[in-house]
mmCIF file of C-alpha atoms and ligand atoms in Angstrom:
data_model
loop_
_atom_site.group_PDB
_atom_site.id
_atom_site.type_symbol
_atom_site.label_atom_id
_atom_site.label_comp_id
_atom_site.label_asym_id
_atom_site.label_seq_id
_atom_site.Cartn_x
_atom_site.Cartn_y
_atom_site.Cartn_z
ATOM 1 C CA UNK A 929 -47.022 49.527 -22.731
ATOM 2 C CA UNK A 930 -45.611 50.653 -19.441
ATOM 3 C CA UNK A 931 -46.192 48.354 -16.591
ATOM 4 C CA UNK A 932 -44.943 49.089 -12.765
ATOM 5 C CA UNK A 933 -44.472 46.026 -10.622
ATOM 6 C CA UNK A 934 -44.297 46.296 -7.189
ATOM 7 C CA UNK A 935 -43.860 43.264 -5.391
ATOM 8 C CA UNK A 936 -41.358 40.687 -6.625
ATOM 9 C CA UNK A 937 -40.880 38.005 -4.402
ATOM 10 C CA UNK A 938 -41.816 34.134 -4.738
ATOM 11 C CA UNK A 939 -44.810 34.984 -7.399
ATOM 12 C CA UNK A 940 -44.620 38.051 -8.046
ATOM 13 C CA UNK A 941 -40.939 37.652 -9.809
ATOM 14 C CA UNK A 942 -42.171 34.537 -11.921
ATOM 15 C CA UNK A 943 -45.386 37.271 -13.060
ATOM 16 C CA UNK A 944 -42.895 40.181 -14.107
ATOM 17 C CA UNK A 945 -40.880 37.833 -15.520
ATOM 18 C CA UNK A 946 -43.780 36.784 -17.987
ATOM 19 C CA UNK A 947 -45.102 40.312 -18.606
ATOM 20 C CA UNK A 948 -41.355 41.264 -19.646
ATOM 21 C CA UNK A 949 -41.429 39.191 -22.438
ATOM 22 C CA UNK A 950 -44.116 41.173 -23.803
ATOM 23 C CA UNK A 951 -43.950 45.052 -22.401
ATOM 24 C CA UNK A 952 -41.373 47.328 -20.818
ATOM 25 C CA UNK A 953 -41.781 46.302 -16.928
ATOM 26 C CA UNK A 954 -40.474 48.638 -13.949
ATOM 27 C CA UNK A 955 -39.306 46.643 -10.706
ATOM 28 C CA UNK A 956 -39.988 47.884 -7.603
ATOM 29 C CA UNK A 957 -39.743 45.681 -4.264
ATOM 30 C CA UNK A 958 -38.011 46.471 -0.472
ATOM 31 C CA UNK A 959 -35.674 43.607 -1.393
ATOM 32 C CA UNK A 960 -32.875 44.604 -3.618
ATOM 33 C CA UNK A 961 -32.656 40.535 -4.105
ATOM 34 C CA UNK A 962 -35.589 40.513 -5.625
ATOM 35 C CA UNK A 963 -35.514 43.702 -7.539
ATOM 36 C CA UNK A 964 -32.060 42.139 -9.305
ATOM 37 C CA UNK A 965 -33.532 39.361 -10.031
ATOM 38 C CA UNK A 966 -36.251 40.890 -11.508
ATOM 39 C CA UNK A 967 -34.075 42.232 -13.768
ATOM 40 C CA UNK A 968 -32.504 39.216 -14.856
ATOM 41 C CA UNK A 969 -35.366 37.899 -16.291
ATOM 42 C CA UNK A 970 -35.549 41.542 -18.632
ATOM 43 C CA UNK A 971 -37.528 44.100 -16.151
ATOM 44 C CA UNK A 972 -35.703 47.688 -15.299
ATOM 45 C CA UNK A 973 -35.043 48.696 -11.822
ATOM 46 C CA UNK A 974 -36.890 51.439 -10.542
ATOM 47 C CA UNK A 975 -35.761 52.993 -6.994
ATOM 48 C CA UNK A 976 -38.983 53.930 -5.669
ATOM 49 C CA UNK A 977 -42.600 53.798 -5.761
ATOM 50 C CA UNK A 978 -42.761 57.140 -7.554
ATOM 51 C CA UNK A 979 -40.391 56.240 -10.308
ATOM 52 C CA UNK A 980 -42.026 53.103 -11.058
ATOM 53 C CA UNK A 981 -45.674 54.464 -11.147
ATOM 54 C CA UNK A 982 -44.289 58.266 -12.911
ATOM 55 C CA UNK A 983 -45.856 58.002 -16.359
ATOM 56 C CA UNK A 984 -46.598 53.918 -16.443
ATOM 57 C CA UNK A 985 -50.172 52.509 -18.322
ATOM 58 C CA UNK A 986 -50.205 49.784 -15.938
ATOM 59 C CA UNK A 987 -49.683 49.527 -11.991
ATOM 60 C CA UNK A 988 -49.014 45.267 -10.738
ATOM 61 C CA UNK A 989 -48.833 44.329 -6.971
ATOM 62 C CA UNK A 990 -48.035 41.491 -5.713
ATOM 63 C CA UNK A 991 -47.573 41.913 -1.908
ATOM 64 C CA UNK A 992 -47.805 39.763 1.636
ATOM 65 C CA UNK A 993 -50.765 41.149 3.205
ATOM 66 C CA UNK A 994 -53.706 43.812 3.153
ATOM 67 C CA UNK A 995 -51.169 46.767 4.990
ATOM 68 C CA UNK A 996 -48.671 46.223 2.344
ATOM 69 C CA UNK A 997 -51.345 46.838 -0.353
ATOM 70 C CA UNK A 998 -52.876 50.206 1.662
ATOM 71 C CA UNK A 999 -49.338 51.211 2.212
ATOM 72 C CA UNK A 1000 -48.004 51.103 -1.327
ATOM 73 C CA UNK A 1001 -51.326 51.671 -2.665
ATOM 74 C CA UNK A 1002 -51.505 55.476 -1.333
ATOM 75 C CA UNK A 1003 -48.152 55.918 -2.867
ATOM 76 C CA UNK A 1004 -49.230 55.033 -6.311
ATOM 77 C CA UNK A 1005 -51.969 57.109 -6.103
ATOM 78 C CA UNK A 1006 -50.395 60.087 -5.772
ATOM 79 C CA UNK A 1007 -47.690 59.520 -8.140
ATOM 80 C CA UNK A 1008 -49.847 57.352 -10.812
ATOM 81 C CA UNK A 1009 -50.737 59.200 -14.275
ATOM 82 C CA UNK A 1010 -54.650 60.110 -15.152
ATOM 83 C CA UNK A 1011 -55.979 56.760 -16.702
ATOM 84 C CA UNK A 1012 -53.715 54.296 -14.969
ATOM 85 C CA UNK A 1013 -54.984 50.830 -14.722
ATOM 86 C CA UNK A 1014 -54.219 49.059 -11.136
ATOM 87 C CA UNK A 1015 -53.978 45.531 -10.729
ATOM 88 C CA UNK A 1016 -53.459 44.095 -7.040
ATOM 89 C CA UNK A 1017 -52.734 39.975 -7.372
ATOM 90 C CA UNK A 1018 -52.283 39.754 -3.804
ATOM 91 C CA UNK A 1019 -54.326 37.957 -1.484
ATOM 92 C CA UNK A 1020 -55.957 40.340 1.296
ATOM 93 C CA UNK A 1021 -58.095 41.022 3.700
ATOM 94 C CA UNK A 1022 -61.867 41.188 1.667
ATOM 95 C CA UNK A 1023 -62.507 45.041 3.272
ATOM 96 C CA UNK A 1024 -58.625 46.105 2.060
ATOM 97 C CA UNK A 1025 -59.304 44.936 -1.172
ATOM 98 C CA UNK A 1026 -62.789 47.107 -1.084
ATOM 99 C CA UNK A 1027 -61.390 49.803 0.414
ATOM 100 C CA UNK A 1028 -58.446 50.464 -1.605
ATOM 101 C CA UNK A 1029 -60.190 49.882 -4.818
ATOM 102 C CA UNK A 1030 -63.302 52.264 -3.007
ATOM 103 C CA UNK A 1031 -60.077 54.769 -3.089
ATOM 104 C CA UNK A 1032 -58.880 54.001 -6.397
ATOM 105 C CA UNK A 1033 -62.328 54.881 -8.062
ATOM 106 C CA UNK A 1034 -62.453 58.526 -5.739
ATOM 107 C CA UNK A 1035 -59.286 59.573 -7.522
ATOM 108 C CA UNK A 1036 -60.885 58.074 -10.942
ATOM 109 C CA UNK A 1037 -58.658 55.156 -11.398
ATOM 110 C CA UNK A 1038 -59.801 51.319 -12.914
ATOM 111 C CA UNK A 1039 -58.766 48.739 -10.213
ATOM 112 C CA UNK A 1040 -59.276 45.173 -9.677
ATOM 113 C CA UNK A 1041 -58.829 43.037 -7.164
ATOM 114 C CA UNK A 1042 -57.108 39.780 -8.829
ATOM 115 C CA UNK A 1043 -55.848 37.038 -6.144
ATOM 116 C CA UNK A 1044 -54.254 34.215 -8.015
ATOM 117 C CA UNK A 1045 -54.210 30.541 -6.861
ATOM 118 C CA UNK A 1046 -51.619 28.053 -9.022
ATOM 119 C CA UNK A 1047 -48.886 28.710 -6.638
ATOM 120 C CA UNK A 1048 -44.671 29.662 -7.484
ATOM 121 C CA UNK A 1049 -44.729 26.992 -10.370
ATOM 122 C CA UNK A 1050 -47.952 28.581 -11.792
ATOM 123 C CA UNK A 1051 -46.419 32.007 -11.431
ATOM 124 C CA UNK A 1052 -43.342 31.082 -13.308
ATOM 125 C CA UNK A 1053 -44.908 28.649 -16.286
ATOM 126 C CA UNK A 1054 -47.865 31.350 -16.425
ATOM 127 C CA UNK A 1055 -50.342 28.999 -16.010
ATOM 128 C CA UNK A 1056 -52.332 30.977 -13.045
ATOM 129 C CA UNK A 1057 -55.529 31.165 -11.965
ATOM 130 C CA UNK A 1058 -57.122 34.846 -12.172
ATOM 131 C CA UNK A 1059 -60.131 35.568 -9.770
ATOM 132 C CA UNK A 1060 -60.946 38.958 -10.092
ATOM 133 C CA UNK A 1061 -63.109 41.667 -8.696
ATOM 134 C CA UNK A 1062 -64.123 45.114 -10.127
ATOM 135 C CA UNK A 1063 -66.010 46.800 -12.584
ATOM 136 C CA UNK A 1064 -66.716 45.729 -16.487
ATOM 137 C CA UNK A 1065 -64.255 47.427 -17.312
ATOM 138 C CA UNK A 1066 -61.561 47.524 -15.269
ATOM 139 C CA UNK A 1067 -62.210 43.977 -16.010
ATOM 140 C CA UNK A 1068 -61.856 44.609 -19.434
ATOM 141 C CA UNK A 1069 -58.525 46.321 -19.548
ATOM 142 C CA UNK A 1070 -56.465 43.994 -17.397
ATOM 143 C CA UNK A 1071 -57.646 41.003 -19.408
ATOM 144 C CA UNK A 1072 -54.915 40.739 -21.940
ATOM 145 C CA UNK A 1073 -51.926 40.971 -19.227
ATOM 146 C CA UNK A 1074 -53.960 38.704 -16.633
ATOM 147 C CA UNK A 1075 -54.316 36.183 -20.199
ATOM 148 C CA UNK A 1076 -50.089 37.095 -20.148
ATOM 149 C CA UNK A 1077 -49.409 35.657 -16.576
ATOM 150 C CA UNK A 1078 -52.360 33.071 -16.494
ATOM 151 C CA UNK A 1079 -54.470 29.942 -17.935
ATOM 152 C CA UNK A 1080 -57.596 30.748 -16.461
ATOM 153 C CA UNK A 1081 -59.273 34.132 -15.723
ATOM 154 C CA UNK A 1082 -62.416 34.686 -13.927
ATOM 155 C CA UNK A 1083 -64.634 37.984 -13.242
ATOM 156 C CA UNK A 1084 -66.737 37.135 -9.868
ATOM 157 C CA UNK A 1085 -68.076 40.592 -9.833
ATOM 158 C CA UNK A 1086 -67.616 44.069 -7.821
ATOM 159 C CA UNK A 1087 -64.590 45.010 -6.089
ATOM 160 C CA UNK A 1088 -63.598 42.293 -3.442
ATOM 161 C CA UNK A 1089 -64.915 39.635 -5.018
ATOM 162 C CA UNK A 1090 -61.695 37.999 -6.409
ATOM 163 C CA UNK A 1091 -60.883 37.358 -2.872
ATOM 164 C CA UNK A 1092 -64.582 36.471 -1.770
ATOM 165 C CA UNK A 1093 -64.018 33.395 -4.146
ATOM 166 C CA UNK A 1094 -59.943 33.050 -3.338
ATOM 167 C CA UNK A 1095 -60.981 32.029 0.613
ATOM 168 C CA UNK A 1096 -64.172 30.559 0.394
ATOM 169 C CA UNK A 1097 -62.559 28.103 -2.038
ATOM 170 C CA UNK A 1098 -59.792 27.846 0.266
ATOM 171 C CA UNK A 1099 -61.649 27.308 3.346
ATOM 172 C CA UNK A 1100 -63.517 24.414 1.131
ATOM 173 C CA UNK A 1101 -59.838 22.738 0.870
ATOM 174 C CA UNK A 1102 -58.815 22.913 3.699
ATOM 175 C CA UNK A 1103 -61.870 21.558 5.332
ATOM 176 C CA UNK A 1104 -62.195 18.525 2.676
ATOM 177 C CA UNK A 1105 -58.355 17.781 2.811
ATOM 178 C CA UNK A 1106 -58.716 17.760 6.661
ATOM 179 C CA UNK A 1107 -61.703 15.066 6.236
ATOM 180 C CA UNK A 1108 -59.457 13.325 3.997
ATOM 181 C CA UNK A 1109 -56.836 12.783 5.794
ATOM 182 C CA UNK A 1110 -59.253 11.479 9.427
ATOM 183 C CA UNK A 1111 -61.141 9.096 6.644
ATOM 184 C CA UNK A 1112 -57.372 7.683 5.450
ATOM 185 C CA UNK A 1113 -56.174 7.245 9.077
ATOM 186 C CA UNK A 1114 -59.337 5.850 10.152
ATOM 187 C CA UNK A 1115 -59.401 3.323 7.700
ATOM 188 C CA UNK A 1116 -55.716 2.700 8.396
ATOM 189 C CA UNK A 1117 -56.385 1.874 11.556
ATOM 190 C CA UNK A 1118 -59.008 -0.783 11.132
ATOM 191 C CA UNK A 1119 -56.924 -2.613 8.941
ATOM 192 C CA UNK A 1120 -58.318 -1.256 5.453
ATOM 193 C CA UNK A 1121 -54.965 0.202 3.382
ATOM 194 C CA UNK A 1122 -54.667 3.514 1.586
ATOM 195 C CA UNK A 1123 -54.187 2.572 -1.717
ATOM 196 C CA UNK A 1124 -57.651 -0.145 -1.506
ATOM 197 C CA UNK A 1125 -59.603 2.307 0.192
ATOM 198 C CA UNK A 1126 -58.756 4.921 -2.482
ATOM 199 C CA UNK A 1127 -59.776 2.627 -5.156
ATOM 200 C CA UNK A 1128 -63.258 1.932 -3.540
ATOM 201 C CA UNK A 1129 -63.611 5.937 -2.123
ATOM 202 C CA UNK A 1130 -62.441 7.637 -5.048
ATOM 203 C CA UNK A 1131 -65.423 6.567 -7.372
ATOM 204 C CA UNK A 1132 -67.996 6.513 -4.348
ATOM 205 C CA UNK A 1133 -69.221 9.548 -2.712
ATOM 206 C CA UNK A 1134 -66.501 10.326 -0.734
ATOM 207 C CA UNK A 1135 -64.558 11.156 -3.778
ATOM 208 C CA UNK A 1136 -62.939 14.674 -3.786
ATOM 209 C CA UNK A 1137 -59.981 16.609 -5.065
ATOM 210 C CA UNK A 1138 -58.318 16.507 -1.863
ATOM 211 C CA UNK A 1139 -58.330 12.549 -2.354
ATOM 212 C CA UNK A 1140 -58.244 12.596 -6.105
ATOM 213 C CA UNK A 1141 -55.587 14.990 -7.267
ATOM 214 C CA UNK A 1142 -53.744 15.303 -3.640
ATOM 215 C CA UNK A 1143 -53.870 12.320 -1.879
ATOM 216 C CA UNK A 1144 -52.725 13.108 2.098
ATOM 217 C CA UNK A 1145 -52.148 9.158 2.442
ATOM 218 C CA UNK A 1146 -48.550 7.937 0.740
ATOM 219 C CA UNK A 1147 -48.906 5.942 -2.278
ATOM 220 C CA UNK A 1148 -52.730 5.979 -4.133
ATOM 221 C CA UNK A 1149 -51.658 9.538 -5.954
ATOM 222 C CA UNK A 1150 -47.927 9.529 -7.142
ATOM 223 C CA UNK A 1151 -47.641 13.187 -7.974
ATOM 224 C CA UNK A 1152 -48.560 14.043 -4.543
ATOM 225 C CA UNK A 1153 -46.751 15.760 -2.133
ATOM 226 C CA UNK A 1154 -47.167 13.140 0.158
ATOM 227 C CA UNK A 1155 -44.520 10.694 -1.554
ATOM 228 C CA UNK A 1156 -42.105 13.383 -1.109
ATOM 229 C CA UNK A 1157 -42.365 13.838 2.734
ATOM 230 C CA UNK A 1158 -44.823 16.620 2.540
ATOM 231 C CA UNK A 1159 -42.546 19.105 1.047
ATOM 232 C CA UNK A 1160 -44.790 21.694 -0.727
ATOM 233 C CA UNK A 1161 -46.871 22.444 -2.815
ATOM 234 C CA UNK A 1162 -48.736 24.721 -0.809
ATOM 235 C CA UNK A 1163 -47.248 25.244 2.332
ATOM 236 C CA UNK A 1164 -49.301 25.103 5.665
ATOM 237 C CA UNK A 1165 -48.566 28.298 6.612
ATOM 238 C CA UNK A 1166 -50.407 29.550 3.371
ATOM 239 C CA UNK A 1167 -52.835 27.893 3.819
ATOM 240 C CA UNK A 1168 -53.529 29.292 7.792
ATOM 241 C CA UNK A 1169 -53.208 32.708 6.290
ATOM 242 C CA UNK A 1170 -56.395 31.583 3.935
ATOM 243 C CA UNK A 1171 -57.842 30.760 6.382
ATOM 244 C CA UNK A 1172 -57.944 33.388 8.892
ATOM 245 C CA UNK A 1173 -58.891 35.600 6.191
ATOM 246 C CA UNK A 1174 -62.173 33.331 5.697
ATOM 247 C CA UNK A 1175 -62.493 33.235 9.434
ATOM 248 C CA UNK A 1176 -62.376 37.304 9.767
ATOM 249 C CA UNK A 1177 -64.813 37.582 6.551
ATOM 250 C CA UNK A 1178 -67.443 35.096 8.192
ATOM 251 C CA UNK A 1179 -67.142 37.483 11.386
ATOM 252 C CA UNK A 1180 -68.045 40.744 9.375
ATOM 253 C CA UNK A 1181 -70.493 39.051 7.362
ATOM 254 C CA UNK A 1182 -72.215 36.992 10.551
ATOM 255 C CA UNK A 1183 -71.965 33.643 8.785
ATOM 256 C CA UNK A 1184 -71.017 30.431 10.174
ATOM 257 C CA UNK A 1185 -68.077 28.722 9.329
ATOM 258 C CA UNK A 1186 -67.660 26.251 11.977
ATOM 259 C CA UNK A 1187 -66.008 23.821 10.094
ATOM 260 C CA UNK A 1188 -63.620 26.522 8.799
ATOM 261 C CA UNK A 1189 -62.648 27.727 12.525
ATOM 262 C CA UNK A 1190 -61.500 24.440 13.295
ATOM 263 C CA UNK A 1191 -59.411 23.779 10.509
ATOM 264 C CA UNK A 1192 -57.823 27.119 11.316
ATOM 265 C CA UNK A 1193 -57.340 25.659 14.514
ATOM 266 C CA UNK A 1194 -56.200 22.437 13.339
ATOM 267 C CA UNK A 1195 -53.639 24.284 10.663
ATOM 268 C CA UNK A 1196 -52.600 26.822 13.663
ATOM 269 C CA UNK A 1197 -51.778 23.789 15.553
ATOM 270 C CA UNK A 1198 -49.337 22.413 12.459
ATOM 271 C CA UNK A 1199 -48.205 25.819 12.472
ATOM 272 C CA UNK A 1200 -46.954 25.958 15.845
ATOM 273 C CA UNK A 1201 -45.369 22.486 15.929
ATOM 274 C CA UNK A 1202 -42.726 24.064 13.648
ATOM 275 C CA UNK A 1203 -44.556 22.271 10.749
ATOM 276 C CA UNK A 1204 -45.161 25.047 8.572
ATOM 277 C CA UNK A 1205 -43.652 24.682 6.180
ATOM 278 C CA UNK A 1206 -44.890 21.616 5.064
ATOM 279 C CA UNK A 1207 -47.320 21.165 2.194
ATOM 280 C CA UNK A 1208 -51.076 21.550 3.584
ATOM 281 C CA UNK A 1209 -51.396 18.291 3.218
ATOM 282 C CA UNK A 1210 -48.967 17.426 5.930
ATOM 283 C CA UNK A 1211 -51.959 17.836 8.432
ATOM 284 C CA UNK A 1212 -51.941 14.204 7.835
ATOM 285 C CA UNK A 1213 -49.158 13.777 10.280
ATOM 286 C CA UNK A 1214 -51.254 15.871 12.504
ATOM 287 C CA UNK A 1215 -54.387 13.407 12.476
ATOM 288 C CA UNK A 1216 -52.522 10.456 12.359
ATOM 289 C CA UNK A 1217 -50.294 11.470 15.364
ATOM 290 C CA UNK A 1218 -46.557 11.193 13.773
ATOM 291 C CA UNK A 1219 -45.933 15.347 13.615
HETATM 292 P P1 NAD B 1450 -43.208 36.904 -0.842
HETATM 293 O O1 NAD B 1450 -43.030 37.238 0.592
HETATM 294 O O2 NAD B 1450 -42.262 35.945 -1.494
HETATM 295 O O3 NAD B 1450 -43.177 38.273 -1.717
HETATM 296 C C1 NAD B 1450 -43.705 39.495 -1.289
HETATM 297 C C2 NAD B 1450 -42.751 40.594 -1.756
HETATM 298 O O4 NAD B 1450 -43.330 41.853 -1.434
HETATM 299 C C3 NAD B 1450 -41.383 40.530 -1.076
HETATM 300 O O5 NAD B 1450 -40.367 40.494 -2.059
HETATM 301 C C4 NAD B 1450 -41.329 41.815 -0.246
HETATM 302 O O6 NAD B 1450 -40.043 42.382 -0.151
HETATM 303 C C5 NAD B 1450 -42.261 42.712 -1.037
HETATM 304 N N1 NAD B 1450 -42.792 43.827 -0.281
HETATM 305 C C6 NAD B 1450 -43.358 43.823 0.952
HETATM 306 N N2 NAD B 1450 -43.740 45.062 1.303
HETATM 307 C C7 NAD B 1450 -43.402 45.876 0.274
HETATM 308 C C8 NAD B 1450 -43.517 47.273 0.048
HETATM 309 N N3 NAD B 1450 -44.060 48.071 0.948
HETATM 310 N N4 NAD B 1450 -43.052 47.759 -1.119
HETATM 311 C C9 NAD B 1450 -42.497 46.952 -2.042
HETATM 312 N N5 NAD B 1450 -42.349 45.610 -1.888
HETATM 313 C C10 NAD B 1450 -42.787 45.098 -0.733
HETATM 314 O O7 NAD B 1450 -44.707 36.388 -0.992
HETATM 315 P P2 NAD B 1450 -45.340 35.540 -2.215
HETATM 316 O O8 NAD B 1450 -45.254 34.090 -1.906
HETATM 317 O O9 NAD B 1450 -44.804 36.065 -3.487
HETATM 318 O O10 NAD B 1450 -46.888 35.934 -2.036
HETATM 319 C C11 NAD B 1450 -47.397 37.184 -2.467
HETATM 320 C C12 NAD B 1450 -48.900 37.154 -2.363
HETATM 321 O O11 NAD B 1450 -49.410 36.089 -3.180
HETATM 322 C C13 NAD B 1450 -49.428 36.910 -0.941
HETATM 323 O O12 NAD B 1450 -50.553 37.714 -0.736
HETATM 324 C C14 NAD B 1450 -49.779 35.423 -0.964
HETATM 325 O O13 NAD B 1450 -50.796 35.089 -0.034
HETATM 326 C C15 NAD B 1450 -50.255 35.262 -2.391
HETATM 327 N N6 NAD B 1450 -50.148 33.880 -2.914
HETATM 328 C C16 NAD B 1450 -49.008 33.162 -2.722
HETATM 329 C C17 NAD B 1450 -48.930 31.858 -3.242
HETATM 330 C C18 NAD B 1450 -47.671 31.034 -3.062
HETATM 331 O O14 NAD B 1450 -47.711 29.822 -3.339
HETATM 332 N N7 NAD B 1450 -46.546 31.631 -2.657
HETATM 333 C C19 NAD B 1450 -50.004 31.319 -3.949
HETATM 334 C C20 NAD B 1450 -51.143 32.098 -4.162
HETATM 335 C C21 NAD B 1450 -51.203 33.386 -3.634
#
């Protein structure tokens, strides 16, 4: 099988790299970096759009934002073969994702939507986390590459819906690992320690994964980014992104998300203290006054 990649930076060389043990994979990216180090790990260089897409079985993107993913998208379309299969693993923008896949169907290709969470580790070890969004089968056909780069792979229904589930879960973070953190420092602060209120919170009701897997508070969780100075992870700034994607969703669909507005906020805030880069979970330093 012939599979065009376009995209090939942090995640998106880690994915090629995995489908390239298994098919013939054409590079394509804006950064010759990239594109080389694609083909390192066994892909081919191709110079442009066109020559990646001419004559492939398979179209991958993995791209920064919804106008990367029109942009390319009506490239491929006018160079992609009859019965090419299309694949976008970015995270976007829920009407991009609907209306380039609307697009995709006119000129009678199968496309999903397929945003991943699992991060550059997950990307690399192919252990990702597929949500995807399209038809049966569309669906269908992707299935054995998605199974190829990933551990997990969910269908959450029409086009769009892979990212429908990608931010709401995201805003749900973000919000709980916000809470976290102001239940940590307020406890800290009366004189109750992390590691003693973890032990009595984690199997009580405020138990979640933010706490759990993730602790915010040094010491209770050892794998956490928090013993390592907040380095990510998840980064911050990824986690904003999510975020204002839920934020512009909930405005076209006229549902509240107060809770998610202000952890945009609070995240925007992180963001412009030059913080980032951080792990997400680095909004500790935020609540607890120490950014
Ligand atoms: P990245 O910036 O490292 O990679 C994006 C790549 O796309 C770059 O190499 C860039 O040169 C290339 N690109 C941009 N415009 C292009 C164009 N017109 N044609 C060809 N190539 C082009 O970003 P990333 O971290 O790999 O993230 C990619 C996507 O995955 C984003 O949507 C992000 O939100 C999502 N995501 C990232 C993570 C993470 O931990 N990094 C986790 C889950 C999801």
């Amino acid at each position: 099988m012939i599979i065009a990649f376009i995209g090939l930076g942090n995640m998106g060389g880690g994915m090629a790299a995995n489908l390239a043990k298994h098919h013939a994979v054409r590079a394509f990216d804006l950064s010759d970096s990239a594109v080389a180090k694609a083909c390192d790990a066994g892909c081919s260089k191709a110079a442009t759009v066109a020559a990646a897409v001419a004559g492939a079985d398979v179209v991958v993107t993995m791209l920064p934002a919804g106008q990367h993913v029109r942009a390319v998208y009506s490239d491929v379309f006018d160079h992609a073969a009859k019965g090419t299969l299309m694949i976008d693993c970015s995270t976007v923008d829920v009407d991009s994702a609907r209306a380039v896949i609307g697009q995709a169907t006119e000129r009678g290709f199968d496309m999903i939507d397929a945003p991943v969470s699992g991060g550059v580790k997950g990307a690399a070890d192919g252990t990702l986390t597929f949500m995807c969004g399209g038809s049966e089968d569309a669906f269908a056909r992707a299935n054995p590459l998605l199974d190829i780069m990933g551990k997990n792979v969910f269908h959450a229904g029409d086009a769009g819906n892979g990212q429908v589930a990608k931010i709401c879960n995201n805003m749900l973070l973000g919000i709980h690992m916000i809470g976290t953190c102001e239940a940590f420092n307020l406890a800290d602060k009366l004189g109750l320690d992390a590691q003693t209120f973890f032990d009595i919170s984690s199997t009580a009701s405020g138990q979640n994964w933010s706490m759990t897997s993730y602790c915010p508070a040094p010491g209770p969780v050892e794998s956490a980014p928090s013993n390592r100075d907040y380095q990510p992870g998840f980064a911050a700034a990824m986690m904003l992104k999510d975020l204002r994607l839920a934020k512009e969703a909930a405005t076209t669909a006229r549902a509240a998300t107060p809770l998610g507005a202000q952890a945009e906020s609070l995240y925007a805030l992180m963001e412009a203290a030059g913080e980032g880069g951080l792990d997400f979970s680095g909004i500790m330093r935020l609540i607890n006054g120490r950014l």
